[in-house]
JSON list of C-alpha atoms in Angstrom, two decimals:
[
{"chain": "L", "resi": 443, "resn": "MET", "atom": "CA", "xyz": [-30.63, 96.59, 233.73]},
{"chain": "L", "resi": 444, "resn": "ASP", "atom": "CA", "xyz": [-30.37, 92.80, 233.59]},
{"chain": "L", "resi": 445, "resn": "LYS", "atom": "CA", "xyz": [-29.83, 90.84, 230.36]},
{"chain": "L", "resi": 446, "resn": "ASN", "atom": "CA", "xyz": [-33.52, 89.93, 230.05]},
{"chain": "L", "resi": 447, "resn": "GLU", "atom": "CA", "xyz": [-34.65, 93.53, 230.35]},
{"chain": "L", "resi": 448, "resn": "GLU", "atom": "CA", "xyz": [-31.87, 94.65, 228.00]},
{"chain": "L", "resi": 449, "resn": "LYS", "atom": "CA", "xyz": [-33.09, 92.16, 225.37]},
{"chain": "L", "resi": 450, "resn": "LYS", "atom": "CA", "xyz": [-36.68, 93.39, 225.72]},
{"chain": "L", "resi": 451, "resn": "VAL", "atom": "CA", "xyz": [-35.58, 97.01, 225.28]},
{"chain": "L", "resi": 452, "resn": "THR", "atom": "CA", "xyz": [-33.45, 96.14, 222.24]},
{"chain": "L", "resi": 453, "resn": "ASP", "atom": "CA", "xyz": [-36.24, 94.08, 220.67]},
{"chain": "L", "resi": 454, "resn": "ARG", "atom": "CA", "xyz": [-38.75, 96.89, 221.16]},
{"chain": "L", "resi": 455, "resn": "ILE", "atom": "CA", "xyz": [-36.33, 99.47, 219.71]},
{"chain": "L", "resi": 456, "resn": "ASN", "atom": "CA", "xyz": [-35.92, 97.24, 216.66]},
{"chain": "L", "resi": 457, "resn": "GLU", "atom": "CA", "xyz": [-39.70, 96.80, 216.30]},
{"chain": "L", "resi": 458, "resn": "LEU", "atom": "CA", "xyz": [-40.20, 100.55, 216.39]},
{"chain": "L", "resi": 459, "resn": "TYR", "atom": "CA", "xyz": [-37.37, 101.08, 213.92]},
{"chain": "L", "resi": 460, "resn": "HIS", "atom": "CA", "xyz": [-38.90, 98.70, 211.39]},
{"chain": "L", "resi": 461, "resn": "LYS", "atom": "CA", "xyz": [-42.36, 100.21, 211.85]},
{"chain": "L", "resi": 462, "resn": "LYS", "atom": "CA", "xyz": [-40.89, 103.69, 211.34]},
{"chain": "L", "resi": 463, "resn": "GLN", "atom": "CA", "xyz": [-39.29, 102.55, 208.09]},
{"chain": "L", "resi": 464, "resn": "LYS", "atom": "CA", "xyz": [-42.50, 100.96, 206.78]},
{"chain": "L", "resi": 465, "resn": "GLU", "atom": "CA", "xyz": [-45.30, 103.26, 207.88]},
{"chain": "L", "resi": 466, "resn": "GLY", "atom": "CA", "xyz": [-44.05, 105.82, 210.38]},
{"chain": "L", "resi": 467, "resn": "LEU", "atom": "CA", "xyz": [-44.64, 106.19, 214.10]},
{"chain": "L", "resi": 468, "resn": "THR", "atom": "CA", "xyz": [-47.34, 107.86, 216.11]},
{"chain": "L", "resi": 469, "resn": "PRO", "atom": "CA", "xyz": [-46.19, 110.64, 218.47]},
{"chain": "L", "resi": 470, "resn": "GLU", "atom": "CA", "xyz": [-46.60, 108.22, 221.39]},
{"chain": "L", "resi": 471, "resn": "GLU", "atom": "CA", "xyz": [-44.44, 105.58, 219.68]},
{"chain": "L", "resi": 472, "resn": "GLU", "atom": "CA", "xyz": [-41.81, 108.19, 218.81]},
{"chain": "L", "resi": 473, "resn": "ALA", "atom": "CA", "xyz": [-41.69, 109.27, 222.47]},
{"chain": "L", "resi": 474, "resn": "GLU", "atom": "CA", "xyz": [-41.40, 105.61, 223.53]},
{"chain": "L", "resi": 475, "resn": "ARG", "atom": "CA", "xyz": [-38.60, 105.06, 221.01]},
{"chain": "L", "resi": 476, "resn": "LYS", "atom": "CA", "xyz": [-36.66, 108.05, 222.35]},
{"chain": "L", "resi": 477, "resn": "GLU", "atom": "CA", "xyz": [-37.09, 106.91, 225.95]},
{"chain": "L", "resi": 478, "resn": "LEU", "atom": "CA", "xyz": [-36.01, 103.33, 225.15]},
{"chain": "L", "resi": 479, "resn": "HIS", "atom": "CA", "xyz": [-33.01, 104.61, 223.19]},
{"chain": "L", "resi": 480, "resn": "LYS", "atom": "CA", "xyz": [-32.00, 106.81, 226.13]},
{"chain": "L", "resi": 481, "resn": "LYS", "atom": "CA", "xyz": [-32.33, 103.86, 228.51]},
{"chain": "L", "resi": 482, "resn": "PHE", "atom": "CA", "xyz": [-30.28, 101.65, 226.18]},
{"chain": "L", "resi": 483, "resn": "LEU", "atom": "CA", "xyz": [-27.48, 104.23, 225.90]},
{"chain": "L", "resi": 484, "resn": "GLU", "atom": "CA", "xyz": [-27.34, 104.76, 229.68]},
{"chain": "L", "resi": 485, "resn": "ASN", "atom": "CA", "xyz": [-26.97, 101.01, 230.18]},
{"chain": "L", "resi": 486, "resn": "PHE", "atom": "CA", "xyz": [-24.36, 100.72, 227.42]},
{"chain": "L", "resi": 487, "resn": "ARG", "atom": "CA", "xyz": [-22.30, 103.60, 228.81]},
{"chain": "L", "resi": 488, "resn": "ALA", "atom": "CA", "xyz": [-22.45, 102.19, 232.35]},
{"chain": "L", "resi": 489, "resn": "GLY", "atom": "CA", "xyz": [-21.24, 98.79, 231.15]},
{"chain": "L", "resi": 490, "resn": "PHE", "atom": "CA", "xyz": [-18.50, 100.31, 229.02]},
{"chain": "L", "resi": 491, "resn": "ARG", "atom": "CA", "xyz": [-17.33, 102.54, 231.89]},
{"chain": "L", "resi": 492, "resn": "GLN", "atom": "CA", "xyz": [-17.28, 99.50, 234.21]},
{"chain": "L", "resi": 493, "resn": "GLN", "atom": "CA", "xyz": [-15.17, 97.56, 231.73]},
{"chain": "L", "resi": 494, "resn": "LEU", "atom": "CA", "xyz": [-12.71, 100.42, 231.30]},
{"chain": "L", "resi": 495, "resn": "GLU", "atom": "CA", "xyz": [-12.41, 101.05, 235.02]},
{"chain": "L", "resi": 496, "resn": "ASP", "atom": "CA", "xyz": [-11.63, 97.38, 235.64]},
{"chain": "L", "resi": 497, "resn": "THR", "atom": "CA", "xyz": [-8.91, 97.25, 232.96]},
{"chain": "L", "resi": 498, "resn": "VAL", "atom": "CA", "xyz": [-5.25, 97.12, 233.95]},
{"chain": "L", "resi": 499, "resn": "ILE", "atom": "CA", "xyz": [-2.77, 98.00, 231.19]},
{"chain": "L", "resi": 500, "resn": "ILE", "atom": "CA", "xyz": [0.63, 96.33, 231.11]},
{"chain": "L", "resi": 501, "resn": "ASP", "atom": "CA", "xyz": [3.33, 97.40, 228.61]},
{"chain": "L", "resi": 502, "resn": "LYS", "atom": "CA", "xyz": [5.57, 94.96, 226.71]},
{"chain": "L", "resi": 503, "resn": "ASN", "atom": "CA", "xyz": [8.17, 95.08, 229.50]},
{"chain": "L", "resi": 504, "resn": "GLY", "atom": "CA", "xyz": [5.64, 93.94, 232.10]},
{"chain": "L", "resi": 505, "resn": "LYS", "atom": "CA", "xyz": [5.28, 97.37, 233.72]},
{"chain": "L", "resi": 506, "resn": "GLU", "atom": "CA", "xyz": [1.80, 98.57, 234.63]},
{"chain": "L", "resi": 507, "resn": "VAL", "atom": "CA", "xyz": [0.88, 101.74, 232.71]},
{"chain": "L", "resi": 508, "resn": "THR", "atom": "CA", "xyz": [-2.75, 102.10, 233.77]},
{"chain": "L", "resi": 509, "resn": "SER", "atom": "CA", "xyz": [-3.86, 105.74, 233.80]},
{"chain": "L", "resi": 510, "resn": "GLU", "atom": "CA", "xyz": [-4.16, 107.55, 237.11]},
{"chain": "L", "resi": 511, "resn": "LYS", "atom": "CA", "xyz": [-7.84, 108.19, 236.46]},
{"chain": "L", "resi": 512, "resn": "ALA", "atom": "CA", "xyz": [-8.47, 104.45, 236.08]},
{"chain": "L", "resi": 513, "resn": "LYS", "atom": "CA", "xyz": [-6.35, 103.67, 239.15]},
{"chain": "L", "resi": 514, "resn": "LYS", "atom": "CA", "xyz": [-8.36, 106.18, 241.19]},
{"chain": "L", "resi": 515, "resn": "ALA", "atom": "CA", "xyz": [-11.66, 104.59, 240.10]},
{"chain": "L", "resi": 516, "resn": "GLN", "atom": "CA", "xyz": [-10.29, 101.14, 240.93]},
{"chain": "L", "resi": 517, "resn": "ARG", "atom": "CA", "xyz": [-9.20, 102.31, 244.40]},
{"chain": "L", "resi": 518, "resn": "GLU", "atom": "CA", "xyz": [-12.66, 103.77, 245.05]},
{"chain": "L", "resi": 519, "resn": "LYS", "atom": "CA", "xyz": [-14.19, 100.39, 244.20]},
{"chain": "L", "resi": 520, "resn": "GLY", "atom": "CA", "xyz": [-11.74, 98.56, 246.40]},
{"chain": "L", "resi": 521, "resn": "LEU", "atom": "CA", "xyz": [-10.05, 96.84, 243.45]},
{"chain": "L", "resi": 522, "resn": "ARG", "atom": "CA", "xyz": [-6.60, 98.28, 244.21]},
{"chain": "L", "resi": 523, "resn": "LYS", "atom": "CA", "xyz": [-4.65, 98.37, 247.43]},
{"chain": "L", "resi": 524, "resn": "ASP", "atom": "CA", "xyz": [-1.88, 100.77, 246.32]}
]
């Protein structure tokens, strides 16, 4: 999901939230809200996972202490050569 689409989804979720607080939602709007929320969470989780997988952790002595799970994901993406 690109930034423009992400903003549209977020704006629509907020619209539905405010409408729900004021007057309630129709069953169709509630279904739309759930679908948009699901889409938003999938996108958030994918971005967060990407950020974590790209992170390299270095301790105070300058030694890399990145977890093996993260190293494996980085190797699969071609980000590591070790």
